[in-house]
mmCIF file with all atom_site columns, C-alpha atoms in Angstrom:
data_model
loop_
_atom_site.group_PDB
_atom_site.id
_atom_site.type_symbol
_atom_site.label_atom_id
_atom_site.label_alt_id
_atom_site.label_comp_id
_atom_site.label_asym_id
_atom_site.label_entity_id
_atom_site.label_seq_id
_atom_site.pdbx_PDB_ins_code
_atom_site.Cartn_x
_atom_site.Cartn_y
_atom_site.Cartn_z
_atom_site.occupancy
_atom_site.B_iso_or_equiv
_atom_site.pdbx_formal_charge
_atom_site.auth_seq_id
_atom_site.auth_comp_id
_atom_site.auth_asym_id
_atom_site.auth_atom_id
_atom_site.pdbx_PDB_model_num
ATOM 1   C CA . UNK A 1 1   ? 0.000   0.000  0.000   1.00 0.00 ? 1   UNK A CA 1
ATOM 2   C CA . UNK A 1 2   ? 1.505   3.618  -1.148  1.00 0.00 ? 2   UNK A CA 1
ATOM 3   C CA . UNK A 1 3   ? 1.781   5.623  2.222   1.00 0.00 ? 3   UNK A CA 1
ATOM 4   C CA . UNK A 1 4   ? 2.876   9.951  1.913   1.00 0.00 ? 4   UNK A CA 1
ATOM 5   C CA . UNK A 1 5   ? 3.680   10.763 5.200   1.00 0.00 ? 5   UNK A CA 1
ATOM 6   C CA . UNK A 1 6   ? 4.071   14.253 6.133   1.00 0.00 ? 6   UNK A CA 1
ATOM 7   C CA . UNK A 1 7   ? 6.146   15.830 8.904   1.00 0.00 ? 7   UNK A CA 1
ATOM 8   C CA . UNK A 1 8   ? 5.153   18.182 10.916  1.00 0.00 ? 8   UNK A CA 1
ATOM 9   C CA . UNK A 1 9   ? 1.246   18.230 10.441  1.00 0.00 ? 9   UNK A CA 1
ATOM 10  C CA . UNK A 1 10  ? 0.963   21.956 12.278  1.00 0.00 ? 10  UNK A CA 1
ATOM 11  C CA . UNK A 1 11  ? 3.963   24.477 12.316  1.00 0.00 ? 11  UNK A CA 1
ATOM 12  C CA . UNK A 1 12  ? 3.915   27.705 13.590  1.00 0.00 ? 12  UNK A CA 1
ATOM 13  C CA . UNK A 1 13  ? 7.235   30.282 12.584  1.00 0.00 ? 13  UNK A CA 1
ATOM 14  C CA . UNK A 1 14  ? 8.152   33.241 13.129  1.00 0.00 ? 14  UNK A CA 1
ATOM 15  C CA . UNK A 1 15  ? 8.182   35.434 9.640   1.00 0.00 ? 15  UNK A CA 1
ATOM 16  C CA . UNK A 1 16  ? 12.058  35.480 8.248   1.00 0.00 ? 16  UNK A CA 1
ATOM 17  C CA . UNK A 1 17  ? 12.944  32.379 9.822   1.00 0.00 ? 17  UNK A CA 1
ATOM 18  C CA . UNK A 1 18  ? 13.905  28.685 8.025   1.00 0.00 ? 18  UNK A CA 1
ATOM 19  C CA . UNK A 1 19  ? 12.197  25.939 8.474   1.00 0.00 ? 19  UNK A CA 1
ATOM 20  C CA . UNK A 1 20  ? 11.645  22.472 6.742   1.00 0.00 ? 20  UNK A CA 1
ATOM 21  C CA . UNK A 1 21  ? 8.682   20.143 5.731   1.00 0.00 ? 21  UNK A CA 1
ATOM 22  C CA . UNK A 1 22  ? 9.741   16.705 5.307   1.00 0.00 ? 22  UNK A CA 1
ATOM 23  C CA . UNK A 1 23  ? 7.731   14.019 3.138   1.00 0.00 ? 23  UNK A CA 1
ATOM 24  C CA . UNK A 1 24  ? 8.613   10.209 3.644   1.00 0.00 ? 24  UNK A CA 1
ATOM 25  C CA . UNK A 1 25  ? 6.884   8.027  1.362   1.00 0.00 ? 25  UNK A CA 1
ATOM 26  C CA . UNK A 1 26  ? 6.347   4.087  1.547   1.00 0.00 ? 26  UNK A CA 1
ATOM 27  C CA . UNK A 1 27  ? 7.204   2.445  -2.100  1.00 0.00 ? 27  UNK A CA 1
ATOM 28  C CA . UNK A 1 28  ? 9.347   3.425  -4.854  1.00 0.00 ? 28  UNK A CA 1
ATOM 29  C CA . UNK A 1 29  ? 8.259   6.557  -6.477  1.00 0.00 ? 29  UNK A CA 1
ATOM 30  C CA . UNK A 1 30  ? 10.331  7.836  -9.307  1.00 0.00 ? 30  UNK A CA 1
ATOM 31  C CA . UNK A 1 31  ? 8.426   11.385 -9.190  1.00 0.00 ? 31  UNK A CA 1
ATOM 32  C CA . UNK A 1 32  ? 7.411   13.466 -6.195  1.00 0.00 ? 32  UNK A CA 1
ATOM 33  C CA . UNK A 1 33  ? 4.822   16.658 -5.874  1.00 0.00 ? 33  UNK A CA 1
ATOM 34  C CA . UNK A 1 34  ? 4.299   19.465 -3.891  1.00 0.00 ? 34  UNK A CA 1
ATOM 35  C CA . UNK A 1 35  ? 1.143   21.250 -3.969  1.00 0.00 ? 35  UNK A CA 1
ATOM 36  C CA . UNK A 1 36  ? -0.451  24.291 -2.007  1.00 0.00 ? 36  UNK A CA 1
ATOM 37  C CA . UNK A 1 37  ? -3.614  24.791 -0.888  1.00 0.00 ? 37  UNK A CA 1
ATOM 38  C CA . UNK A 1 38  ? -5.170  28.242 0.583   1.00 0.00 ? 38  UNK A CA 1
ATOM 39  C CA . UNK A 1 39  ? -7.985  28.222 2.780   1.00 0.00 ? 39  UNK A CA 1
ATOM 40  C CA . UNK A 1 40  ? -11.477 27.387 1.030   1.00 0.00 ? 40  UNK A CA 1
ATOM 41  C CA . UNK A 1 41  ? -9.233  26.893 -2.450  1.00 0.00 ? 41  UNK A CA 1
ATOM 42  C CA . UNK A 1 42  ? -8.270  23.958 -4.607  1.00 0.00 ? 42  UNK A CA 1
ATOM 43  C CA . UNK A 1 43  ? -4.807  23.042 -4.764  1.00 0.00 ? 43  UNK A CA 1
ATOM 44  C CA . UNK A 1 44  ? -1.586  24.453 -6.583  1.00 0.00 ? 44  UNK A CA 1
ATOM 45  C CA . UNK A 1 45  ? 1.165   22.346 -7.825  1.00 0.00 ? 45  UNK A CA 1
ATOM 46  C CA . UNK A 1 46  ? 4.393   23.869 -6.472  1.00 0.00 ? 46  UNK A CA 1
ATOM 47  C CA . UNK A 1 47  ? 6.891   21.427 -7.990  1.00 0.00 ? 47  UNK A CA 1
ATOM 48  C CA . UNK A 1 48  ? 7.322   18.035 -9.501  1.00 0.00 ? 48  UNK A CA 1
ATOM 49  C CA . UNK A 1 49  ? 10.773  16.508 -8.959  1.00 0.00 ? 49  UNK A CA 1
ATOM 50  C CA . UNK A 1 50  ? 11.193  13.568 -11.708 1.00 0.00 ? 50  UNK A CA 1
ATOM 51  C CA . UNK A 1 51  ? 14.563  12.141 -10.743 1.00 0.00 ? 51  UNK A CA 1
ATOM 52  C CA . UNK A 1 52  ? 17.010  11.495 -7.763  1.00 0.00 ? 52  UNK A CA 1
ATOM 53  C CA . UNK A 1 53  ? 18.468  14.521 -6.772  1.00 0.00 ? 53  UNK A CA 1
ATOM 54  C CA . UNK A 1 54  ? 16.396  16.575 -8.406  1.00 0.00 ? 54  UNK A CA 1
ATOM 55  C CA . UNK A 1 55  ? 16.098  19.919 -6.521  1.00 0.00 ? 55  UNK A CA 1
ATOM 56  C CA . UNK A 1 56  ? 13.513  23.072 -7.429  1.00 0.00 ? 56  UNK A CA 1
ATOM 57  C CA . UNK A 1 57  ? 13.747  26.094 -6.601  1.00 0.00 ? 57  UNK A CA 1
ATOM 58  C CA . UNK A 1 58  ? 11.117  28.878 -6.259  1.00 0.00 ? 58  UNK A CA 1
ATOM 59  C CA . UNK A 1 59  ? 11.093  31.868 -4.808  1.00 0.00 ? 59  UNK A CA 1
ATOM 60  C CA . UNK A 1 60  ? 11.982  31.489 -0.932  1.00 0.00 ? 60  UNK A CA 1
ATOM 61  C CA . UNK A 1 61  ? 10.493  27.148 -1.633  1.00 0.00 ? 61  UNK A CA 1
ATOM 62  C CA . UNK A 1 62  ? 13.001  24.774 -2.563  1.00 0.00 ? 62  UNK A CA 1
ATOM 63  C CA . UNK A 1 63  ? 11.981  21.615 -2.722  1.00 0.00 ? 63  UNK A CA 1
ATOM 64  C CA . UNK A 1 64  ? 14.251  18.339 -3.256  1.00 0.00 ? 64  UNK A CA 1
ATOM 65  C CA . UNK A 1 65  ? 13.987  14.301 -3.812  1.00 0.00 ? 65  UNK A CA 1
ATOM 66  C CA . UNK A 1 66  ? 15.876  11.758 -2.258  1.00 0.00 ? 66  UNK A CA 1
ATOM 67  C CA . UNK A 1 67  ? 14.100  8.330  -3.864  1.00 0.00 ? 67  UNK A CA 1
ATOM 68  C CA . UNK A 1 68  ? 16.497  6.407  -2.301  1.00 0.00 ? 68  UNK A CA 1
ATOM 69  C CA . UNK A 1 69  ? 15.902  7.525  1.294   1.00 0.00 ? 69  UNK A CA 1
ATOM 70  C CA . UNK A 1 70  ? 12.509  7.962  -0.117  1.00 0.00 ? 70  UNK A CA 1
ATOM 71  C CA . UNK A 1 71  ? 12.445  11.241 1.041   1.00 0.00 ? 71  UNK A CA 1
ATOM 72  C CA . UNK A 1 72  ? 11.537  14.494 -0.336  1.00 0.00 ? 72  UNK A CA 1
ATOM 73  C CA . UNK A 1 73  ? 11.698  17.842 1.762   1.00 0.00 ? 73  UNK A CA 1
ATOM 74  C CA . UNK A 1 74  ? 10.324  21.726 1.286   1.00 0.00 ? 74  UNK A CA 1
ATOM 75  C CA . UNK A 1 75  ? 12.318  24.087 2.394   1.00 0.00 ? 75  UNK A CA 1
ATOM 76  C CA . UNK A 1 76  ? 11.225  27.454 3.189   1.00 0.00 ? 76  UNK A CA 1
ATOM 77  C CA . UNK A 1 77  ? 14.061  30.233 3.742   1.00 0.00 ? 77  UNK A CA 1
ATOM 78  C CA . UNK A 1 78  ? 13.263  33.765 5.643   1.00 0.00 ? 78  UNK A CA 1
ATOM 79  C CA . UNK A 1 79  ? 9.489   32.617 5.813   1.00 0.00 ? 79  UNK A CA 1
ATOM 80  C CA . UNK A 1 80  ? 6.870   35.684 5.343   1.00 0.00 ? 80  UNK A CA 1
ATOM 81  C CA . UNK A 1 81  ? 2.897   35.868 5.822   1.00 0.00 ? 81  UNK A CA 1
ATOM 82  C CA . UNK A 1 82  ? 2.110   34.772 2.233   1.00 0.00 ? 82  UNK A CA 1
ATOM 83  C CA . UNK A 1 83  ? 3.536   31.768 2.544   1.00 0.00 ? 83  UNK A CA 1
ATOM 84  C CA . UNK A 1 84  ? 0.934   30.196 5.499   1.00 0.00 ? 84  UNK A CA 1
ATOM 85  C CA . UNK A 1 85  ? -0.995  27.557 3.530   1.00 0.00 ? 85  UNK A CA 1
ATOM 86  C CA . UNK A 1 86  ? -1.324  23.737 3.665   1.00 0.00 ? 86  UNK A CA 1
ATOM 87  C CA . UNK A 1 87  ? 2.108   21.811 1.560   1.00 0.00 ? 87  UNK A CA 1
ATOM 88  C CA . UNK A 1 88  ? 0.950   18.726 0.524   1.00 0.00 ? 88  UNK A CA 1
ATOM 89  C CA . UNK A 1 89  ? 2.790   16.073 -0.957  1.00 0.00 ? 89  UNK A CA 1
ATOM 90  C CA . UNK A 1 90  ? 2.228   13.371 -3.503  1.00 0.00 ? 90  UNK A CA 1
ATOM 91  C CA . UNK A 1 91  ? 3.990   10.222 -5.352  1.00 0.00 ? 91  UNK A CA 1
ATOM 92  C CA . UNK A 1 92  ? 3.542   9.427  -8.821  1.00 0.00 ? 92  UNK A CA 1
ATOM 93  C CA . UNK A 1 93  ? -0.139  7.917  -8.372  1.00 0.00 ? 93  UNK A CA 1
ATOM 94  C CA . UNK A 1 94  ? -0.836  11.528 -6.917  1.00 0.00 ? 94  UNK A CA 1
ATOM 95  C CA . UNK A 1 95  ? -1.601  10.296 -3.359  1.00 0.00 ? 95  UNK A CA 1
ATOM 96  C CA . UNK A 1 96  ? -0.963  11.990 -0.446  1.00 0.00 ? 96  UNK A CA 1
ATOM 97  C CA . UNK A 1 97  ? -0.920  12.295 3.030   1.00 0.00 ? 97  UNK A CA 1
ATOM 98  C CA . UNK A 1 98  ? -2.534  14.615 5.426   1.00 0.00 ? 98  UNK A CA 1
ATOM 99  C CA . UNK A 1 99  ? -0.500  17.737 4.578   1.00 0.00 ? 99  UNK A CA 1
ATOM 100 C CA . UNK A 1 100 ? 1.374   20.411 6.472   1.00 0.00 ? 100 UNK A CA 1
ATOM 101 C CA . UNK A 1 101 ? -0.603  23.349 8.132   1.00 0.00 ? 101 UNK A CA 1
ATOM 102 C CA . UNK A 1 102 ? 2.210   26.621 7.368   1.00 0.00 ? 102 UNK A CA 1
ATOM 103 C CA . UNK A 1 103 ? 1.194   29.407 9.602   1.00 0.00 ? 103 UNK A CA 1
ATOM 104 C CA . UNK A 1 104 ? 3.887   32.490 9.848   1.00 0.00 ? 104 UNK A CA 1
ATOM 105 C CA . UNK A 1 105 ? 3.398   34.601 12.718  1.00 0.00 ? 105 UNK A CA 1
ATOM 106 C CA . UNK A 1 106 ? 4.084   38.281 11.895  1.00 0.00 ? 106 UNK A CA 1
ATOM 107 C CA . UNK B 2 1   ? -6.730  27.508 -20.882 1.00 0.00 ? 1   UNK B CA 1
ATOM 108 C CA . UNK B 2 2   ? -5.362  24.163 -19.696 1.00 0.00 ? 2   UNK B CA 1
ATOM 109 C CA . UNK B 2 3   ? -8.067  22.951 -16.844 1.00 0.00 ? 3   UNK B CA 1
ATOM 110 C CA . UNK B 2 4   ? -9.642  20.596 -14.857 1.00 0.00 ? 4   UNK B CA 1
ATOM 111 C CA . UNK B 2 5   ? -13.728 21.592 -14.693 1.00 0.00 ? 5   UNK B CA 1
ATOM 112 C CA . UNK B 2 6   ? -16.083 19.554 -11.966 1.00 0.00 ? 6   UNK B CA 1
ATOM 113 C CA . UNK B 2 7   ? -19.576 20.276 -12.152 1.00 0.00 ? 7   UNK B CA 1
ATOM 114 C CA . UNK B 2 8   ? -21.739 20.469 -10.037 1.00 0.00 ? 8   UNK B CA 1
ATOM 115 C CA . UNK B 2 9   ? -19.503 22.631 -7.447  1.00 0.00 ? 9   UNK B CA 1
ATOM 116 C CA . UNK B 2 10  ? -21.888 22.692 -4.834  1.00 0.00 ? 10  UNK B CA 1
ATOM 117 C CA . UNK B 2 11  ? -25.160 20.366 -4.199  1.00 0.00 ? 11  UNK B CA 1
ATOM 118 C CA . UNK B 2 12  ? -27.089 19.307 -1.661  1.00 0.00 ? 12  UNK B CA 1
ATOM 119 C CA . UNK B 2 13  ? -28.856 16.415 -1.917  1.00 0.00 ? 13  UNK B CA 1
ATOM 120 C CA . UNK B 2 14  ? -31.109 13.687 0.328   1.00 0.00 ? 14  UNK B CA 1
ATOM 121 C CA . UNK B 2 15  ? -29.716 10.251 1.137   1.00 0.00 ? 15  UNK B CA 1
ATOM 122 C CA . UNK B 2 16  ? -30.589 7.473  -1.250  1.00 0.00 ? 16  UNK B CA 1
ATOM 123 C CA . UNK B 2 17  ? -30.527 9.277  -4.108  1.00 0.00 ? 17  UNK B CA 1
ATOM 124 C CA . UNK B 2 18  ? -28.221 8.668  -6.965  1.00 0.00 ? 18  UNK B CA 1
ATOM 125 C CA . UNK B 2 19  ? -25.896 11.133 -8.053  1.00 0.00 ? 19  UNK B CA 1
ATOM 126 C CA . UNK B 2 20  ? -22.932 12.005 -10.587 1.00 0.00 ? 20  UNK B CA 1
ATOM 127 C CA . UNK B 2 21  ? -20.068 14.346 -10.349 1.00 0.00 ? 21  UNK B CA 1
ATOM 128 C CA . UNK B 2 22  ? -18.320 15.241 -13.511 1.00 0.00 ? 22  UNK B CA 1
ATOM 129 C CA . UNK B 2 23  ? -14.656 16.106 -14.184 1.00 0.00 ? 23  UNK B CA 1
ATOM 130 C CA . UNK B 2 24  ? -13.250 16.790 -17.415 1.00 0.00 ? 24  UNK B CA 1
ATOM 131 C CA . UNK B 2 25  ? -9.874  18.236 -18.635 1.00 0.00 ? 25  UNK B CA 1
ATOM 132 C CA . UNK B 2 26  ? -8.922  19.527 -21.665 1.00 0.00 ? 26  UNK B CA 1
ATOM 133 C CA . UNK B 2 27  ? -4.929  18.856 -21.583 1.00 0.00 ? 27  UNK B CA 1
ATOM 134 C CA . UNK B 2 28  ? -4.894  15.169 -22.848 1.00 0.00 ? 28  UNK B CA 1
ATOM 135 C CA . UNK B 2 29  ? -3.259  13.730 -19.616 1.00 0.00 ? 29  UNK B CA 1
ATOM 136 C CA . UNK B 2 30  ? -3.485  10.123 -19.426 1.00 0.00 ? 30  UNK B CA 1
ATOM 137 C CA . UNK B 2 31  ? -4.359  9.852  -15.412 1.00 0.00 ? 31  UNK B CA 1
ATOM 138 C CA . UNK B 2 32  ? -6.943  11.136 -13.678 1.00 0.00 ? 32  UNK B CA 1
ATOM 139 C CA . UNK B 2 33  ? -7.857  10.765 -10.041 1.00 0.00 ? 33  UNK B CA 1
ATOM 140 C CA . UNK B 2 34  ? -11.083 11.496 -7.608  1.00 0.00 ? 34  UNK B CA 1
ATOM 141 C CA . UNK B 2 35  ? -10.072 12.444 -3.940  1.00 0.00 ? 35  UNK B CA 1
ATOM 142 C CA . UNK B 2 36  ? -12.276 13.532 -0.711  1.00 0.00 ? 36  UNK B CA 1
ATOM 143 C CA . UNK B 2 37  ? -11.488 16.007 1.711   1.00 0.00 ? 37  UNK B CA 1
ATOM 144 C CA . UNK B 2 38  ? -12.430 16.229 5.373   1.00 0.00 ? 38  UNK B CA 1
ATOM 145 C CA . UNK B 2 39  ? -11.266 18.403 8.138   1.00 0.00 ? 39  UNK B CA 1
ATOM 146 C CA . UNK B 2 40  ? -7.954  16.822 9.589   1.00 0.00 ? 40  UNK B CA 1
ATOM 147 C CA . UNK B 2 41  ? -8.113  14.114 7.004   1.00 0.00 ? 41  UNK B CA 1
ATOM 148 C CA . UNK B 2 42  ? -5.991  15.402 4.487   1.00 0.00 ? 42  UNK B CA 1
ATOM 149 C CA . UNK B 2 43  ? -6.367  14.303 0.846   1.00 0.00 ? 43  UNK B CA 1
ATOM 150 C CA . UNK B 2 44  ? -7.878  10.831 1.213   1.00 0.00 ? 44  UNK B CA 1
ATOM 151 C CA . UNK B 2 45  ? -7.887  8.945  -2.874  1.00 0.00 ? 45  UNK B CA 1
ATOM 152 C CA . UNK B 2 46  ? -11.047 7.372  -3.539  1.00 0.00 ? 46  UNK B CA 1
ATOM 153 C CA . UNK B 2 47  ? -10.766 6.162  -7.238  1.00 0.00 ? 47  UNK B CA 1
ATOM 154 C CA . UNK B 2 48  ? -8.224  6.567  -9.960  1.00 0.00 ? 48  UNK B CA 1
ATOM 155 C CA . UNK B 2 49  ? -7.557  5.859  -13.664 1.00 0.00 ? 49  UNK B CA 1
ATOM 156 C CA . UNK B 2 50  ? -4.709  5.581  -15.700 1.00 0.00 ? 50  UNK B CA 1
ATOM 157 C CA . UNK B 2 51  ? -5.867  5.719  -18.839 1.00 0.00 ? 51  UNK B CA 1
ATOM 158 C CA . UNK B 2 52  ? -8.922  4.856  -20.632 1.00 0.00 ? 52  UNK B CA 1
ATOM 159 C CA . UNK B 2 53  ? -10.765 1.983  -19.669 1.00 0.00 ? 53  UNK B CA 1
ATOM 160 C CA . UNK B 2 54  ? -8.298  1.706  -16.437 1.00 0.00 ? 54  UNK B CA 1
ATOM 161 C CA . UNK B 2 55  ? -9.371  2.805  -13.231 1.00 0.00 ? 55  UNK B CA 1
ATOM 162 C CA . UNK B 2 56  ? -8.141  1.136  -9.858  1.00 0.00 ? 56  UNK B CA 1
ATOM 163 C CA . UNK B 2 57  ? -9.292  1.444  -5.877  1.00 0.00 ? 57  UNK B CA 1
ATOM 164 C CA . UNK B 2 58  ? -7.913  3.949  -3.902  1.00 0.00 ? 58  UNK B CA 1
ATOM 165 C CA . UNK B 2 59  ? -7.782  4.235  0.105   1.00 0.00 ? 59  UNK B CA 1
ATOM 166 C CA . UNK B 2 60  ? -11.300 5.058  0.317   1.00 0.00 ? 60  UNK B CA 1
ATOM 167 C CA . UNK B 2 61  ? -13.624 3.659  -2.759  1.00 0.00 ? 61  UNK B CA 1
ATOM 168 C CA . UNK B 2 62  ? -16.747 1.906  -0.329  1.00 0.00 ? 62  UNK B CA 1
ATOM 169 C CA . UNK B 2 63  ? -19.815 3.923  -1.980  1.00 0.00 ? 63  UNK B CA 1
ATOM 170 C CA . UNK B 2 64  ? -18.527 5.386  -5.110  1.00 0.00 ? 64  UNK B CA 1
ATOM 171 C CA . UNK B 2 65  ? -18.169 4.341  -8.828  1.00 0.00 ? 65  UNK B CA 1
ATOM 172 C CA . UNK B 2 66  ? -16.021 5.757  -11.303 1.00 0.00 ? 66  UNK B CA 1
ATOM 173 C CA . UNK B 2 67  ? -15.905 4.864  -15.268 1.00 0.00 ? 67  UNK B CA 1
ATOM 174 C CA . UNK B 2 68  ? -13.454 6.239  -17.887 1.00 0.00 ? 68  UNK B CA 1
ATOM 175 C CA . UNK B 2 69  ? -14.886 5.332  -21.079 1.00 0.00 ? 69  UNK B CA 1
ATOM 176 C CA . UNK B 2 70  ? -13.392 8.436  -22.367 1.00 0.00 ? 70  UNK B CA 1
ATOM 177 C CA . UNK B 2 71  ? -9.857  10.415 -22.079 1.00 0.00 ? 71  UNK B CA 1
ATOM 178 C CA . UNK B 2 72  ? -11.333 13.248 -20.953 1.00 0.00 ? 72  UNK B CA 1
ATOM 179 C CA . UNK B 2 73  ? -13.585 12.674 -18.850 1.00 0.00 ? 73  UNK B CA 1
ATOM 180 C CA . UNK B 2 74  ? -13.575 10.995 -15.462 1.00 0.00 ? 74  UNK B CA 1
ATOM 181 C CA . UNK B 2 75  ? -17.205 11.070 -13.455 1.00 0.00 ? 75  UNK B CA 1
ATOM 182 C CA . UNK B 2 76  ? -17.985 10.106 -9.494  1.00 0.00 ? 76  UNK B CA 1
ATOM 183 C CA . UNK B 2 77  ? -20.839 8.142  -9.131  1.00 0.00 ? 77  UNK B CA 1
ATOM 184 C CA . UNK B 2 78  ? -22.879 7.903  -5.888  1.00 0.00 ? 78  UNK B CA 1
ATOM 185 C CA . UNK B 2 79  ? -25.153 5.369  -6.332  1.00 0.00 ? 79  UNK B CA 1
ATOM 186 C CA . UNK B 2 80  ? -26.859 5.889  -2.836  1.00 0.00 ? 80  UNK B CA 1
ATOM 187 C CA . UNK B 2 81  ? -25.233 8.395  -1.193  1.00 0.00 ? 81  UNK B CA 1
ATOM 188 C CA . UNK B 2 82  ? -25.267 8.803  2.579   1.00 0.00 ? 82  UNK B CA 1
ATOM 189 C CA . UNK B 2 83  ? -24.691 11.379 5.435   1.00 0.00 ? 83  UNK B CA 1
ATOM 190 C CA . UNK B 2 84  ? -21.066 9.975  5.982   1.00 0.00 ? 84  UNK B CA 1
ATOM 191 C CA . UNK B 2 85  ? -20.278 10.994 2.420   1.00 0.00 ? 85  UNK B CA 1
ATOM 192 C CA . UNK B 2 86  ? -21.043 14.642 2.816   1.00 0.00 ? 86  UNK B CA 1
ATOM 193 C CA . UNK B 2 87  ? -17.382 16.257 2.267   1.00 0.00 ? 87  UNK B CA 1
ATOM 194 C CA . UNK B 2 88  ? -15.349 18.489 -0.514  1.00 0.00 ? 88  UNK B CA 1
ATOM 195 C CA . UNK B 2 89  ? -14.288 16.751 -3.435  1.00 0.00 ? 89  UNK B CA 1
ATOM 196 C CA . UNK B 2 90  ? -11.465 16.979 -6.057  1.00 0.00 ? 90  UNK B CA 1
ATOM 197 C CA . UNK B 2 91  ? -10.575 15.933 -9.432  1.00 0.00 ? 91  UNK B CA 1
ATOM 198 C CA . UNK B 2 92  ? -7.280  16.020 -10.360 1.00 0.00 ? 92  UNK B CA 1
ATOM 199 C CA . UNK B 2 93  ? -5.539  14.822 -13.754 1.00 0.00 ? 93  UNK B CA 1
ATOM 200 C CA . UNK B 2 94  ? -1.741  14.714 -14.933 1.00 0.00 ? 94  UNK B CA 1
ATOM 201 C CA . UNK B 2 95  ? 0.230   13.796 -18.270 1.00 0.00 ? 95  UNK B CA 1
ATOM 202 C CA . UNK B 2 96  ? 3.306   11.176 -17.801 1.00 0.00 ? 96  UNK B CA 1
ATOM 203 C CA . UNK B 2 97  ? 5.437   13.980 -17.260 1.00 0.00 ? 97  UNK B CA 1
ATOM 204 C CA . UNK B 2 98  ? 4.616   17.049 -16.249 1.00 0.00 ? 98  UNK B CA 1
ATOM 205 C CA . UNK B 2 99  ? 2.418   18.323 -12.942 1.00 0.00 ? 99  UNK B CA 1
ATOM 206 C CA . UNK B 2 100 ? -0.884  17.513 -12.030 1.00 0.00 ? 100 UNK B CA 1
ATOM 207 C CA . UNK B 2 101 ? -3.648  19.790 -11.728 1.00 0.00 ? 101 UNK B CA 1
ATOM 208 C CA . UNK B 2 102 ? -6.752  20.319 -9.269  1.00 0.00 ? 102 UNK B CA 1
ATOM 209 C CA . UNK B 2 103 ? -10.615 21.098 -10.323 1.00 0.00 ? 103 UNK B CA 1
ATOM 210 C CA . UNK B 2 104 ? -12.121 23.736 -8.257  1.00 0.00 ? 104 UNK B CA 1
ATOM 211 C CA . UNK B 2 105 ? -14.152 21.428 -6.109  1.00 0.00 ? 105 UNK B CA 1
ATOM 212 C CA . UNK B 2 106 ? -17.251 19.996 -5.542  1.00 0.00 ? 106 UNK B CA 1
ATOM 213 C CA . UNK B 2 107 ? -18.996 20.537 -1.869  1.00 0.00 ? 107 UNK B CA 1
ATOM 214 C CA . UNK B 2 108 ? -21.578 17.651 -1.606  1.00 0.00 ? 108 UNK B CA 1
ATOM 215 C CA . UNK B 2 109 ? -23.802 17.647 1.622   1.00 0.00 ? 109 UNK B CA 1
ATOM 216 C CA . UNK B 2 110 ? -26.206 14.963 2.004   1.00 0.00 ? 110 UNK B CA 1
ATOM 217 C CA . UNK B 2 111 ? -29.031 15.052 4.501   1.00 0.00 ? 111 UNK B CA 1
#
């Protein structure tokens, strides 16, 4: 069974501090995706990383893929308001697991 | 524009009786997947499709129906929907290699 498993599920930062959202999934995966979602919106893909050691940058995201550690991680550098959302992330059958809650505190 | 469209995006409806949810894109992508969202739950998969005429179980299929009988198109049926099924839904499709995208959602209540 394909398990996305998200870690933390809440976080709370300060605005222009770093933080990082890892993603640990189950099976082999040879793409990952990150997505956003605003409140009471559908979601937005972020990035898709299609090979081992692919890393994406956008903005203050970066977001990179470790298939085999099976790990994928966001990173978010000097956070600011905009960025508090729920990061989800998905494997190549798009499922995924219960997401990240971003809040940055002014 | 390259979308995903779900229709209807809000009903309410009484237990028992039968309804469809339609999703469509317009981008050619081969998969296609129908997910339910409830507070705390995340993104739970109920159905998905790789291609026409392929569809598989996800984590949480137990009242719904899906058919691809067409590329495009990829409706949720509730045959006899229930209270426990009242939730936000999302379509989502993606080509073999680029991103996936997201309908706008469908907010189903059932009384």
């Amino acid at each position: 069974e394909l398990k996305v498993e998200q870690n933390p599920l809440f976080l709370s930062m300060q605005e222009g501090k770093n933080y990082t959202i890892y993603c640990n999934y189950s099976t082999t995966s040879d793409r990952l995706y990150w997505y956003r979602q605003d409140p009471g919106k559908s979601l937005e893909s972020l990035f898709v990383l299609l090979s081992n050691g692919a890393v994406k940058q956008e903005g203050r995201l970066m977001a990179s893929l470790d298939t085999k550690a099976r790990l994928s991680t966001l990173h978010i550098t000097a956070a600011v308001h905009d960025l508090s959302a729920t990061y989800f992330c998905g494997n190549e059958k798009l499922t995924f697991g219960t997401g990240t809650r971003l809040t940055i505190i002014p | 524009e390259a979308q995903v469209t779900q229709n209807p995006r809000y009903l309410i409806t009484v237990t028992g009786k039968k309804l469809t949810v339609t999703c469509s894109q317009n981008m050619n992508h081969e998969y296609m997947s129908w997910y339910r969202q409830d507070p705390g739950l995340g993104l739970r998969q109920i159905y998905y499709s790789m291609n026409v005429e392929v569809t598989d179980k996800g984590d949480v299929p137990e009242g719904y129906k899906v058919s691809r009988k067409e590329k495009r198109n990829f409706p949720l049926i509730l045959e006899s929907p229930s209270p426990n099924q009242t939730s936000l839904y999302f379509c989502a499709s993606r080509g073999l290699a680029g991103g996936g995208e997201f309908g706008p959602g469908t907010r189903l209540t059932v009384t």
